[in-house]
PDB file of C-alpha atoms in Angstrom:
ATOM      1  CA  MET A   1       1.560 -22.923  28.252  1.00 45.00           C
ATOM      2  CA  SER A   2       3.100 -23.447  24.832  1.00 48.00           C
ATOM      3  CA  ALA A   3       6.197 -21.435  23.996  1.00 60.00           C
ATOM      4  CA  ASN A   4       4.464 -20.048  20.901  1.00 78.00           C
ATOM      5  CA  VAL A   5       1.415 -18.669  22.698  1.00 83.00           C
ATOM      6  CA  CYS A   6       0.922 -15.010  23.580  1.00 84.00           C
ATOM      7  CA  CYS A   7       0.558 -14.650  27.335  1.00 83.00           C
ATOM      8  CA  ILE A   8      -2.113 -11.939  26.920  1.00 83.00           C
ATOM      9  CA  SER A   9      -4.326 -13.025  24.029  1.00 80.00           C
ATOM     10  CA  LYS A  10      -3.681 -16.793  24.589  1.00 81.00           C
ATOM     11  CA  ARG A  11      -3.336 -17.225  20.821  1.00 83.00           C
ATOM     12  CA  GLU A  12      -0.618 -19.094  18.989  1.00 81.00           C
ATOM     13  CA  PHE A  13       1.884 -17.169  16.863  1.00 81.00           C
ATOM     14  CA  PRO A  14       5.115 -17.976  15.045  1.00 81.00           C
ATOM     15  CA  SER A  15       8.065 -17.796  17.383  1.00 75.00           C
ATOM     16  CA  GLU A  16       9.582 -14.811  15.518  1.00 73.00           C
ATOM     17  CA  GLU A  17       6.422 -12.764  16.220  1.00 76.00           C
ATOM     18  CA  LEU A  18       6.615 -13.249  19.990  1.00 81.00           C
ATOM     19  CA  ILE A  19       8.756 -11.152  22.317  1.00 81.00           C
ATOM     20  CA  PRO A  20       9.742 -12.206  25.859  1.00 83.00           C
ATOM     21  CA  LEU A  21       9.089  -9.724  28.628  1.00 82.00           C
ATOM     22  CA  SER A  22      12.793  -9.695  29.478  1.00 78.00           C
ATOM     23  CA  LEU A  23      13.466  -7.882  26.170  1.00 76.00           C
ATOM     24  CA  ILE A  24      10.784  -5.236  26.679  1.00 79.00           C
ATOM     25  CA  ARG A  25      11.574  -1.902  28.275  1.00 74.00           C
ATOM     26  CA  PRO A  26      11.034  -2.103  32.046  1.00 78.00           C
ATOM     27  CA  LYS A  27       8.342   0.597  32.205  1.00 77.00           C
ATOM     28  CA  VAL A  28       6.229  -1.099  29.542  1.00 80.00           C
ATOM     29  CA  ALA A  29       6.874  -4.521  31.101  1.00 82.00           C
ATOM     30  CA  ASN A  30       5.751  -3.212  34.506  1.00 82.00           C
ATOM     31  CA  LEU A  31       2.570  -1.892  32.882  1.00 83.00           C
ATOM     32  CA  ILE A  32       1.892  -5.357  31.445  1.00 85.00           C
ATOM     33  CA  ARG A  33       2.465  -6.967  34.852  1.00 84.00           C
ATOM     34  CA  GLU A  34      -0.035  -4.600  36.487  1.00 83.00           C
ATOM     35  CA  GLY A  35      -2.878  -6.502  34.876  1.00 80.00           C
ATOM     36  CA  HIS A  36      -1.084  -9.863  34.754  1.00 83.00           C
ATOM     37  CA  PRO A  37       1.055 -10.280  37.879  1.00 83.00           C
ATOM     38  CA  GLU A  38       1.554 -13.987  37.187  1.00 84.00           C
ATOM     39  CA  LEU A  39       3.848 -13.296  34.223  1.00 84.00           C
ATOM     40  CA  ASN A  40       7.611 -13.658  34.432  1.00 82.00           C
ATOM     41  CA  ASP A  41      10.566 -12.640  32.277  1.00 79.00           C
ATOM     42  CA  GLU A  42      10.202 -15.750  30.094  1.00 81.00           C
ATOM     43  CA  SER A  43       6.562 -15.011  29.213  1.00 84.00           C
ATOM     44  CA  THR A  44       6.078 -14.004  25.590  1.00 85.00           C
ATOM     45  CA  ILE A  45       3.743 -11.405  24.112  1.00 85.00           C
ATOM     46  CA  CYS A  46       2.678 -10.785  20.512  1.00 84.00           C
ATOM     47  CA  GLN A  47       3.356  -7.540  18.667  1.00 79.00           C
ATOM     48  CA  THR A  48      -0.312  -6.515  18.592  1.00 79.00           C
ATOM     49  CA  GLU A  49      -0.725  -6.704  22.359  1.00 81.00           C
ATOM     50  CA  LEU A  50       2.662  -5.089  22.895  1.00 80.00           C
ATOM     51  CA  ASN A  51       1.621  -2.128  20.724  1.00 77.00           C
ATOM     52  CA  ARG A  52      -1.545  -1.797  22.765  1.00 79.00           C
ATOM     53  CA  TYR A  53       0.413  -1.581  26.010  1.00 80.00           C
ATOM     54  CA  ARG A  54       2.904   0.818  24.452  1.00 78.00           C
ATOM     55  CA  ALA A  55       0.027   3.073  23.419  1.00 76.00           C
ATOM     56  CA  GLU A  56      -1.364   2.912  26.960  1.00 78.00           C
ATOM     57  CA  TYR A  57       2.071   3.809  28.325  1.00 78.00           C
ATOM     58  CA  VAL A  58       2.279   6.778  25.946  1.00 76.00           C
ATOM     59  CA  ARG A  59      -1.197   7.909  27.010  1.00 75.00           C
ATOM     60  CA  ARG A  60      -0.165   7.849  30.666  1.00 77.00           C
ATOM     61  CA  VAL A  61       3.023   9.771  29.889  1.00 73.00           C
ATOM     62  CA  LEU A  62       1.025  12.450  28.055  1.00 72.00           C
ATOM     63  CA  GLU A  63      -1.471  12.730  30.895  1.00 72.00           C
ATOM     64  CA  ALA A  64       1.379  13.082  33.383  1.00 69.00           C
ATOM     65  CA  ASP A  65       3.149  15.733  31.283  1.00 67.00           C
ATOM     66  CA  ILE A  66       0.303  17.867  29.887  1.00 65.00           C
ATOM     67  CA  GLY A  67      -2.747  16.814  31.886  1.00 63.00           C
ATOM     68  CA  GLU A  68      -5.910  15.753  30.099  1.00 62.00           C
ATOM     69  CA  ILE A  69      -5.135  14.747  26.515  1.00 65.00           C
ATOM     70  CA  SER A  70      -7.057  16.288  23.624  1.00 64.00           C
ATOM     71  CA  THR A  71      -8.246  14.800  20.355  1.00 67.00           C
ATOM     72  CA  LEU A  72      -4.884  15.502  18.717  1.00 65.00           C
ATOM     73  CA  GLU A  73      -2.968  13.598  21.397  1.00 67.00           C
ATOM     74  CA  SER A  74      -5.475  10.742  21.117  1.00 70.00           C
ATOM     75  CA  GLU A  75      -4.772  10.536  17.373  1.00 69.00           C
ATOM     76  CA  VAL A  76      -1.036  10.370  18.107  1.00 70.00           C
ATOM     77  CA  VAL A  77      -1.572   7.522  20.588  1.00 67.00           C
ATOM     78  CA  ARG A  78      -3.752   5.659  18.083  1.00 69.00           C
ATOM     79  CA  SER A  79      -1.182   6.103  15.304  1.00 69.00           C
ATOM     80  CA  MET A  80       1.569   4.702  17.529  1.00 66.00           C
ATOM     81  CA  LYS A  81      -0.653   1.764  18.436  1.00 63.00           C
ATOM     82  CA  GLU A  82      -1.468   0.949  14.807  1.00 64.00           C
ATOM     83  CA  HIS A  83       1.873   2.080  13.313  1.00 61.00           C
ATOM     84  CA  GLU A  84       0.182   4.670  11.106  1.00 63.00           C
ATOM     85  CA  ILE A  85       1.785   7.670   9.397  1.00 63.00           C
ATOM     86  CA  LEU A  86       0.514  11.048  10.593  1.00 62.00           C
ATOM     87  CA  ALA A  87       1.911  13.208   7.805  1.00 62.00           C
ATOM     88  CA  ASP A  88      -0.856  14.429   5.474  1.00 63.00           C
ATOM     89  CA  ASN A  89      -0.896  16.626   2.385  1.00 64.00           C
ATOM     90  CA  ILE A  90      -3.048  19.396   3.839  1.00 66.00           C
ATOM     91  CA  ASP A  91      -3.204  21.379   0.589  1.00 67.00           C
ATOM     92  CA  LYS A  92      -4.476  18.431  -1.419  1.00 68.00           C
ATOM     93  CA  GLN A  93      -6.903  17.354   1.289  1.00 66.00           C
ATOM     94  CA  PHE A  94      -8.193  20.915   1.688  1.00 66.00           C
ATOM     95  CA  ASP A  95      -8.625  21.502  -2.049  1.00 67.00           C
ATOM     96  CA  THR A  96     -10.628  18.310  -2.566  1.00 70.00           C
ATOM     97  CA  THR A  97     -13.232  19.398   0.001  1.00 71.00           C
ATOM     98  CA  SER A  98     -13.578  23.030  -1.170  1.00 74.00           C
ATOM     99  CA  THR A  99     -16.653  24.212  -3.078  1.00 80.00           C
ATOM    100  CA  PHE A 100     -16.756  26.042  -6.408  1.00 80.00           C
ATOM    101  CA  GLY A 101     -17.362  29.382  -4.704  1.00 80.00           C
ATOM    102  CA  GLU A 102     -14.383  28.887  -2.393  1.00 78.00           C
ATOM    103  CA  ARG A 103     -12.095  27.995  -5.287  1.00 81.00           C
ATOM    104  CA  LEU A 104     -13.391  31.006  -7.233  1.00 82.00           C
ATOM    105  CA  SER A 105     -12.711  33.346  -4.307  1.00 82.00           C
ATOM    106  CA  ASP A 106      -9.148  32.020  -4.085  1.00 82.00           C
ATOM    107  CA  LYS A 107      -8.562  32.669  -7.775  1.00 85.00           C
ATOM    108  CA  ILE A 108     -10.045  36.183  -7.560  1.00 84.00           C
ATOM    109  CA  ALA A 109      -7.936  36.982  -4.494  1.00 84.00           C
ATOM    110  CA  THR A 110      -4.824  35.620  -6.200  1.00 84.00           C
ATOM    111  CA  PHE A 111      -5.496  37.659  -9.337  1.00 85.00           C
ATOM    112  CA  GLY A 112      -6.372  40.790  -7.333  1.00 82.00           C
ATOM    113  CA  GLY A 113      -3.028  40.678  -5.540  1.00 82.00           C
ATOM    114  CA  SER A 114      -0.865  40.301  -8.638  1.00 86.00           C
ATOM    115  CA  TRP A 115       0.967  42.697 -10.946  1.00 89.00           C
ATOM    116  CA  THR A 116      -1.221  41.445 -13.771  1.00 90.00           C
ATOM    117  CA  PHE A 117      -4.274  42.968 -12.101  1.00 88.00           C
ATOM    118  CA  ILE A 118      -2.473  46.228 -11.293  1.00 89.00           C
ATOM    119  CA  LEU A 119      -1.169  46.715 -14.837  1.00 92.00           C
ATOM    120  CA  SER A 120      -4.445  45.634 -16.446  1.00 91.00           C
ATOM    121  CA  PHE A 121      -6.561  47.885 -14.257  1.00 88.00           C
ATOM    122  CA  GLY A 122      -4.134  50.776 -14.712  1.00 90.00           C
ATOM    123  CA  GLY A 123      -4.367  50.355 -18.479  1.00 92.00           C
ATOM    124  CA  PHE A 124      -8.175  50.305 -18.240  1.00 91.00           C
ATOM    125  CA  LEU A 125      -8.187  53.577 -16.292  1.00 89.00           C
ATOM    126  CA  VAL A 126      -5.847  55.254 -18.769  1.00 89.00           C
ATOM    127  CA  LEU A 127      -7.967  54.041 -21.670  1.00 90.00           C
ATOM    128  CA  TRP A 128     -11.198  55.225 -19.988  1.00 88.00           C
ATOM    129  CA  VAL A 129      -9.800  58.692 -19.351  1.00 86.00           C
ATOM    130  CA  ALA A 130      -8.360  58.929 -22.885  1.00 86.00           C
ATOM    131  CA  VAL A 131     -11.631  57.903 -24.508  1.00 85.00           C
ATOM    132  CA  ASN A 132     -13.764  60.302 -22.486  1.00 82.00           C
ATOM    133  CA  VAL A 133     -11.383  63.276 -22.604  1.00 81.00           C
ATOM    134  CA  LEU A 134      -9.523  63.058 -25.908  1.00 77.00           C
ATOM    135  CA  ILE A 135     -11.669  60.983 -28.277  1.00 75.00           C
ATOM    136  CA  LEU A 136     -15.262  61.564 -27.174  1.00 74.00           C
ATOM    137  CA  ARG A 137     -15.386  65.190 -26.117  1.00 69.00           C
ATOM    138  CA  GLY A 138     -18.245  67.296 -24.923  1.00 64.00           C
ATOM    139  CA  ASP A 139     -21.740  65.899 -25.176  1.00 64.00           C
ATOM    140  CA  LYS A 140     -20.561  62.692 -26.886  1.00 71.00           C
ATOM    141  CA  SER A 141     -18.581  61.579 -23.825  1.00 75.00           C
ATOM    142  CA  PRO A 142     -20.533  58.995 -21.755  1.00 79.00           C
ATOM    143  CA  ASP A 143     -18.534  59.884 -18.634  1.00 78.00           C
ATOM    144  CA  PRO A 144     -17.058  63.384 -18.815  1.00 81.00           C
ATOM    145  CA  TYR A 145     -14.721  64.813 -16.212  1.00 80.00           C
ATOM    146  CA  PRO A 146     -14.803  64.255 -13.156  1.00 81.00           C
ATOM    147  CA  PHE A 147     -15.687  60.684 -14.260  1.00 82.00           C
ATOM    148  CA  ILE A 148     -18.625  60.019 -11.956  1.00 87.00           C
ATOM    149  CA  PHE A 149     -19.530  56.749 -13.678  1.00 88.00           C
ATOM    150  CA  LEU A 150     -15.923  55.559 -13.355  1.00 88.00           C
ATOM    151  CA  ASN A 151     -16.032  56.315  -9.632  1.00 89.00           C
ATOM    152  CA  LEU A 152     -19.201  54.236  -9.377  1.00 91.00           C
ATOM    153  CA  ILE A 153     -17.520  51.315 -11.141  1.00 88.00           C
ATOM    154  CA  LEU A 154     -14.468  51.545  -8.864  1.00 88.00           C
ATOM    155  CA  SER A 155     -16.684  51.656  -5.755  1.00 90.00           C
ATOM    156  CA  CYS A 156     -18.608  48.560  -6.880  1.00 90.00           C
ATOM    157  CA  ILE A 157     -15.377  46.681  -7.629  1.00 87.00           C
ATOM    158  CA  ALA A 158     -13.932  47.606  -4.216  1.00 87.00           C
ATOM    159  CA  ALA A 159     -17.188  46.643  -2.448  1.00 88.00           C
ATOM    160  CA  LEU A 160     -17.200  43.203  -4.101  1.00 87.00           C
ATOM    161  CA  GLN A 161     -13.469  42.574  -3.968  1.00 85.00           C
ATOM    162  CA  ALA A 162     -13.132  43.156  -0.216  1.00 86.00           C
ATOM    163  CA  PRO A 163     -15.478  40.336   0.967  1.00 87.00           C
ATOM    164  CA  VAL A 164     -14.073  37.974  -1.681  1.00 86.00           C
ATOM    165  CA  ILE A 165     -10.542  38.584  -0.380  1.00 85.00           C
ATOM    166  CA  MET A 166     -11.764  38.124   3.206  1.00 87.00           C
ATOM    167  CA  MET A 167     -13.344  34.779   2.230  1.00 85.00           C
ATOM    168  CA  SER A 168     -10.029  33.652   0.773  1.00 83.00           C
ATOM    169  CA  GLN A 169      -8.146  34.823   3.870  1.00 84.00           C
ATOM    170  CA  ASN A 170     -10.533  32.915   6.131  1.00 84.00           C
ATOM    171  CA  ARG A 171      -9.915  29.739   4.129  1.00 82.00           C
ATOM    172  CA  GLN A 172      -6.186  30.376   4.334  1.00 82.00           C
ATOM    173  CA  GLU A 173      -6.445  30.720   8.121  1.00 84.00           C
ATOM    174  CA  VAL A 174      -8.278  27.395   8.308  1.00 81.00           C
ATOM    175  CA  LYS A 175      -5.613  25.802   6.129  1.00 81.00           C
ATOM    176  CA  ASP A 176      -2.839  27.239   8.320  1.00 83.00           C
ATOM    177  CA  ARG A 177      -4.585  25.922  11.430  1.00 82.00           C
ATOM    178  CA  LEU A 178      -4.801  22.436   9.919  1.00 80.00           C
ATOM    179  CA  ARG A 179      -1.121  22.622   8.993  1.00 82.00           C
ATOM    180  CA  GLY A 180      -0.263  23.671  12.532  1.00 81.00           C
ATOM    181  CA  GLU A 181      -2.264  20.785  14.010  1.00 78.00           C
ATOM    182  CA  ASN A 182      -0.624  18.332  11.626  1.00 79.00           C
ATOM    183  CA  ASP A 183       2.848  19.657  12.488  1.00 82.00           C
ATOM    184  CA  TYR A 184       2.033  19.421  16.197  1.00 78.00           C
ATOM    185  CA  LYS A 185       0.966  15.788  15.890  1.00 77.00           C
ATOM    186  CA  ILE A 186       4.071  14.897  13.888  1.00 78.00           C
ATOM    187  CA  ASN A 187       6.375  16.677  16.347  1.00 79.00           C
ATOM    188  CA  LEU A 188       4.656  15.083  19.336  1.00 76.00           C
ATOM    189  CA  LYS A 189       4.921  11.606  17.837  1.00 76.00           C
ATOM    190  CA  ALA A 190       8.574  12.200  16.929  1.00 78.00           C
ATOM    191  CA  GLU A 191       9.305  13.339  20.494  1.00 75.00           C
ATOM    192  CA  LEU A 192       7.614  10.264  21.958  1.00 74.00           C
ATOM    193  CA  GLU A 193       9.409   7.945  19.546  1.00 75.00           C
ATOM    194  CA  ILE A 194      12.753   9.542  20.444  1.00 77.00           C
ATOM    195  CA  ARG A 195      11.962   9.087  24.123  1.00 72.00           C
ATOM    196  CA  HIS A 196      11.186   5.430  23.457  1.00 70.00           C
ATOM    197  CA  LEU A 197      14.462   5.044  21.583  1.00 73.00           C
ATOM    198  CA  HIS A 198      16.412   6.559  24.474  1.00 69.00           C
ATOM    199  CA  GLU A 199      14.730   4.228  26.937  1.00 66.00           C
ATOM    200  CA  LYS A 200      15.376   1.252  24.676  1.00 67.00           C
ATOM    201  CA  LEU A 201      19.045   2.166  24.239  1.00 71.00           C
ATOM    202  CA  ASP A 202      19.474   2.582  27.999  1.00 68.00           C
ATOM    203  CA  PHE A 203      17.815  -0.781  28.555  1.00 66.00           C
ATOM    204  CA  LEU A 204      19.965  -2.509  25.912  1.00 68.00           C
ATOM    205  CA  LEU A 205      23.143  -0.953  27.294  1.00 71.00           C
ATOM    206  CA  LYS A 206      22.210  -2.099  30.779  1.00 68.00           C
ATOM    207  CA  GLN A 207      21.539  -5.618  29.521  1.00 67.00           C
ATOM    208  CA  GLN A 208      24.796  -5.662  27.587  1.00 73.00           C
ATOM    209  CA  SER A 209      26.783  -4.515  30.606  1.00 72.00           C
ATOM    210  CA  GLN A 210      25.167  -7.232  32.731  1.00 69.00           C
ATOM    211  CA  ARG A 211      26.038  -9.877  30.139  1.00 70.00           C
ATOM    212  CA  LEU A 212      29.615  -8.631  29.897  1.00 72.00           C
ATOM    213  CA  PHE A 213      29.874  -8.755  33.679  1.00 70.00           C
ATOM    214  CA  GLU A 214      28.576 -12.340  33.697  1.00 68.00           C
ATOM    215  CA  ILE A 215      31.078 -13.312  30.980  1.00 71.00           C
ATOM    216  CA  GLN A 216      33.911 -11.763  32.995  1.00 71.00           C
ATOM    217  CA  GLN A 217      32.767 -13.655  36.078  1.00 71.00           C
ATOM    218  CA  ILE A 218      32.815 -16.913  34.112  1.00 70.00           C
ATOM    219  CA  GLN A 219      36.272 -16.139  32.742  1.00 69.00           C
ATOM    220  CA  LEU A 220      37.568 -15.396  36.229  1.00 72.00           C
ATOM    221  CA  GLU A 221      36.156 -18.667  37.524  1.00 65.00           C
ATOM    222  CA  GLN A 222      37.798 -20.548  34.665  1.00 66.00           C
ATOM    223  CA  MET A 223      41.127 -18.843  35.356  1.00 74.00           C
ATOM    224  CA  GLU A 224      40.877 -19.741  39.041  1.00 69.00           C
ATOM    225  CA  GLU A 225      40.174 -23.358  38.105  1.00 67.00           C
ATOM    226  CA  LEU A 226      43.223 -23.445  35.819  1.00 71.00           C
ATOM    227  CA  VAL A 227      45.440 -21.929  38.521  1.00 74.00           C
ATOM    228  CA  SER A 228      44.156 -24.391  41.097  1.00 74.00           C
ATOM    229  CA  LYS A 229      44.823 -27.309  38.749  1.00 67.00           C
ATOM    230  CA  ARG A 230      48.387 -26.144  38.105  1.00 71.00           C
ATOM    231  CA  THR A 231      49.173 -25.556  41.776  1.00 72.00           C
ATOM    232  CA  ALA A 232      47.651 -28.835  42.908  1.00 60.00           C
ATOM    233  CA  PRO A 233      50.446 -31.178  41.551  1.00 58.00           C
ATOM    234  CA  SER A 234      53.259 -29.033  42.959  1.00 55.00           C
ATOM    235  CA  SER A 235      51.699 -28.969  46.394  1.00 54.00           C
ATOM    236  CA  THR A 236      51.251 -32.734  46.237  1.00 53.00           C
ATOM    237  CA  ALA A 237      54.894 -33.212  45.298  1.00 51.00           C
ATOM    238  CA  GLU A 238      56.062 -31.098  48.222  1.00 53.00           C
ATOM    239  CA  THR A 239      54.022 -33.091  50.736  1.00 54.00           C
ATOM    240  CA  ASN A 240      55.212 -36.461  49.311  1.00 54.00           C
ATOM    241  CA  PRO A 241      58.994 -36.177  48.626  1.00 53.00           C
ATOM    242  CA  LYS A 242      60.895 -39.187  47.264  1.00 49.00           C
TER     243      LYS A 242
END
């Protein structure tokens, strides 16, 4: 097999896009060897196939930790396989899909819970009472004391405002749920990536320690050769005196 051929897909790639199995974390490398036992440490694999096996490894880890994975975990596995970003602007995405009635209910609920509404409505009540009591007295008043028509208006406003506010609260709950799901996916992916980094660091440290040990062994052998070369002439001179 050519050195520039992926051992899984059997396709040719540039040498910089291929990774030998010896440089892959042992758990992922063992997963690759499960389906391809003929591979050795010198076999090379492309990044696409490696990402696929990494995603499969992550899926198995999730199943071992939390049992059956849900749709959210499946999206995390897919994003790690395709190197996608999970962070989304939930507010922008939610606003683009909302209808005119939903946007109107949000604006009404926002206005109804502001000081502008309280002061405006308080001024309207004061004006209504002043007009009907002070300006238009007696039979000319359209709503004399005890302001029955005003009570009817207030009841109608309260009856309409309550369901509108509930509609806005329901949309806010849906938005909060989507934010929570998005945060969960991001946190889960970050946790898995950190776990991968720890495994990779442990693997690299182990490889580095093995290489340092091999270098020390070579240095010791060279020192022994130098000592043997220096002691060899003196021993020869002692056995053959003039």
